[in-house]
Tab-separated table of C-alpha atoms in Angstrom:
chain	number	residue	atom	x	y	z
A	25	MET	CA	14.691	7.299	10.443
A	26	SER	CA	14.194	3.972	12.127
A	27	PRO	CA	13.902	4.071	15.922
A	28	LYS	CA	15.952	0.852	16.117
A	29	ARG	CA	19.605	1.549	16.800
A	30	ASN	CA	22.402	-0.549	15.384
A	31	PRO	CA	25.829	0.464	16.741
A	32	SER	CA	27.483	-0.418	13.440
A	33	GLN	CA	25.098	1.780	11.473
A	34	LEU	CA	25.723	5.505	11.225
A	35	SER	CA	23.040	8.123	10.805
A	36	ILE	CA	23.351	10.668	8.007
A	37	PHE	CA	21.214	13.253	9.850
A	38	PRO	CA	20.959	12.416	13.591
A	39	GLU	CA	19.299	15.779	14.299
A	40	ILE	CA	16.248	14.645	12.295
A	41	SER	CA	15.871	11.409	14.242
A	42	GLY	CA	15.761	13.276	17.548
A	43	ASP	CA	18.662	11.297	19.008
A	44	LEU	CA	21.567	13.708	18.998
A	45	ALA	CA	23.725	11.147	20.820
A	46	ALA	CA	23.592	8.806	17.820
A	47	PRO	CA	26.817	8.695	15.815
A	48	SER	CA	26.546	10.428	12.482
A	49	ILE	CA	28.374	10.418	9.200
A	50	ALA	CA	30.601	13.377	9.805
A	51	THR	CA	33.326	12.929	7.234
A	52	ILE	CA	33.343	12.795	3.466
A	53	PRO	CA	34.847	9.250	3.379
A	54	GLU	CA	32.084	7.936	5.655
A	55	PHE	CA	29.455	9.568	3.444
A	56	ASP	CA	31.107	8.187	0.285
A	57	LYS	CA	31.132	4.690	1.809
A	58	ALA	CA	27.428	4.939	2.758
A	59	LEU	CA	26.562	6.245	-0.699
A	60	GLY	CA	28.630	3.464	-2.291
A	61	ASN	CA	26.713	0.865	-0.273
A	62	LEU	CA	23.426	2.389	-1.418
A	63	ILE	CA	24.587	2.275	-5.053
A	64	LYS	CA	25.627	-1.367	-4.655
A	65	MET	CA	22.175	-2.181	-3.268
A	66	SER	CA	20.464	-0.426	-6.164
A	67	ASP	CA	22.589	-2.462	-8.572
A	68	LEU	CA	21.228	-5.641	-6.975
A	69	GLY	CA	17.558	-4.654	-6.987
A	70	ALA	CA	14.950	-2.386	-5.459
A	71	PHE	CA	12.640	-2.177	-2.483
A	72	ILE	CA	8.991	-2.613	-3.403
A	73	GLN	CA	6.218	-1.827	-0.968
A	74	ILE	CA	2.669	-2.861	-1.831
A	75	ASN	CA	-0.223	-0.929	-0.307
A	76	ILE	CA	-3.698	-1.710	-1.575
A	77	GLN	CA	-6.388	0.608	-0.273
A	78	GLY	CA	-10.021	1.426	-0.853
A	79	ILE	CA	-11.463	-2.087	-0.917
A	80	GLU	CA	-13.307	-1.694	2.403
A	81	LYS	CA	-14.453	1.887	1.714
A	82	ILE	CA	-17.665	2.712	3.581
A	83	TYR	CA	-19.967	5.707	3.229
A	84	SER	CA	-22.425	6.859	5.876
A	85	LEU	CA	-25.550	8.779	5.017
A	86	ASN	CA	-27.090	10.714	7.860
A	87	LEU	CA	-30.754	11.156	7.021
A	88	HIS	CA	-31.091	13.932	9.628
A	89	GLU	CA	-29.080	16.137	7.283
A	90	LEU	CA	-31.582	15.723	4.456
A	91	HIS	CA	-34.502	18.115	4.230
A	92	THR	CA	-37.306	15.592	3.970
A	93	PRO	CA	-40.904	16.825	3.881
A	94	PRO	CA	-42.790	15.653	6.986
A	95	ASP	CA	-45.428	13.800	4.896
A	96	PHE	CA	-42.680	11.368	3.757
A	97	LEU	CA	-41.607	10.470	7.290
A	98	GLN	CA	-43.279	7.804	9.383
A	99	ASN	CA	-44.634	9.058	12.681
A	100	ASN	CA	-42.474	8.625	15.788
A	101	ILE	CA	-39.591	7.022	13.884
A	102	THR	CA	-36.320	8.904	13.776
A	103	PRO	CA	-34.288	8.232	10.648
A	104	ALA	CA	-31.113	6.298	11.449
A	105	PRO	CA	-27.829	6.771	9.561
A	106	ILE	CA	-27.290	4.337	6.694
A	107	THR	CA	-23.895	2.755	6.091
A	108	VAL	CA	-23.116	1.696	2.530
A	109	HIS	CA	-20.080	-0.231	1.274
A	110	LEU	CA	-18.513	0.951	-1.970
A	111	PHE	CA	-18.396	-2.678	-3.175
A	112	PRO	CA	-20.675	-5.596	-2.235
A	113	GLN	CA	-19.131	-8.386	-0.100
A	114	ASP	CA	-18.646	-10.799	-3.040
A	115	THR	CA	-16.861	-8.114	-5.052
A	116	ARG	CA	-14.651	-7.170	-2.084
A	117	ASN	CA	-13.688	-10.825	-1.594
A	118	GLU	CA	-12.809	-11.236	-5.277
A	119	ILE	CA	-10.744	-8.017	-5.276
A	120	LYS	CA	-8.873	-9.244	-2.185
A	121	LYS	CA	-8.081	-12.514	-3.986
A	122	LEU	CA	-6.732	-10.575	-6.957
A	123	THR	CA	-4.565	-8.421	-4.673
A	124	TYR	CA	-3.159	-11.511	-2.937
A	125	GLU	CA	-2.097	-12.718	-6.369
A	126	VAL	CA	0.043	-9.579	-6.709
A	127	LYS	CA	1.894	-10.425	-3.492
A	128	ALA	CA	2.194	-14.071	-4.577
A	129	PHE	CA	4.739	-12.980	-7.201
A	130	PHE	CA	7.400	-12.566	-4.524
A	131	ASN	CA	9.243	-15.725	-3.505
A	132	ARG	CA	12.683	-16.799	-2.301
A	133	GLY	CA	13.932	-17.081	-5.863
A	134	ASN	CA	13.267	-13.488	-6.908
A	135	SER	CA	13.167	-11.461	-3.696
A	136	PHE	CA	13.319	-11.396	0.067
A	137	LYS	CA	10.960	-9.826	2.592
A	138	THR	CA	12.119	-6.762	4.530
A	139	SER	CA	10.530	-4.399	7.006
A	140	PHE	CA	9.920	-2.072	4.021
A	141	GLY	CA	8.138	-4.684	1.905
A	142	TYR	CA	10.133	-6.766	-0.556
A	143	PHE	CA	13.572	-6.424	-2.079
A	144	LEU	CA	13.207	-7.555	-5.685
A	145	PHE	CA	16.367	-8.653	-7.483
A	146	ARG	CA	17.139	-6.609	-10.575
A	147	SER	CA	17.118	-9.662	-12.861
A	148	HIS	CA	13.385	-10.055	-12.138
A	149	PHE	CA	12.341	-6.467	-12.967
A	150	PRO	CA	11.019	-7.301	-16.469
A	151	SER	CA	8.934	-10.240	-15.218
A	152	TRP	CA	7.589	-8.081	-12.326
A	153	LYS	CA	6.553	-5.371	-14.760
A	154	THR	CA	4.793	-7.903	-17.001
A	155	TYR	CA	3.157	-9.691	-14.053
A	156	LEU	CA	1.953	-6.431	-12.522
A	157	GLN	CA	0.434	-5.332	-15.844
A	158	GLU	CA	-1.344	-8.693	-16.190
A	159	ARG	CA	-2.766	-8.437	-12.649
A	160	GLN	CA	-3.893	-4.848	-13.262
A	161	ASP	CA	-5.583	-5.872	-16.512
A	162	ALA	CA	-7.325	-8.779	-14.726
A	163	LEU	CA	-8.539	-6.467	-11.951
A	164	ASN	CA	-9.749	-3.853	-14.437
A	165	GLN	CA	-11.560	-6.517	-16.454
A	166	TYR	CA	-13.175	-7.973	-13.329
A	167	LEU	CA	-14.354	-4.547	-12.137
A	168	SER	CA	-15.621	-3.665	-15.600
A	169	ASP	CA	-17.521	-6.943	-15.927
A	170	THR	CA	-18.895	-6.802	-12.384
A	171	LEU	CA	-19.816	-3.145	-12.046
A	172	SER	CA	-21.080	-2.412	-15.561
A	173	LYS	CA	-23.872	-4.973	-15.677
A	174	GLY	CA	-26.920	-3.610	-17.401
A	175	VAL	CA	-25.118	-0.708	-19.027
């Protein structure tokens, strides 16, 4: 439920939103109308939300947790935690560029931006599917070429 209230918009389940004073869809005709509007929207297209995660993944190694024999430690130096990125900076930058290309598909001719992401018009579903597959193949190829050097 969105915390924003629109007086012309009815809530299907106001008890879930926590605002019991909000008007709800209490009759079958109101529910049918809301469902009809949802069906009309789905006939026009679909909401697409793009979340790309894991590019900036960092791991920390705490050397205090390792059982290191004293002969391998330098005197009077306490081992500091080491932070390691999953991908080097150049690789992260290239992956970010490839992910921006995914978002570049959406424009005023095939979609519009919403608070949920993008609303893609149904007529552009086949080209979105093809474009997304091409971008995924390019990303997979880049990662394979970059990370499998020497193997």
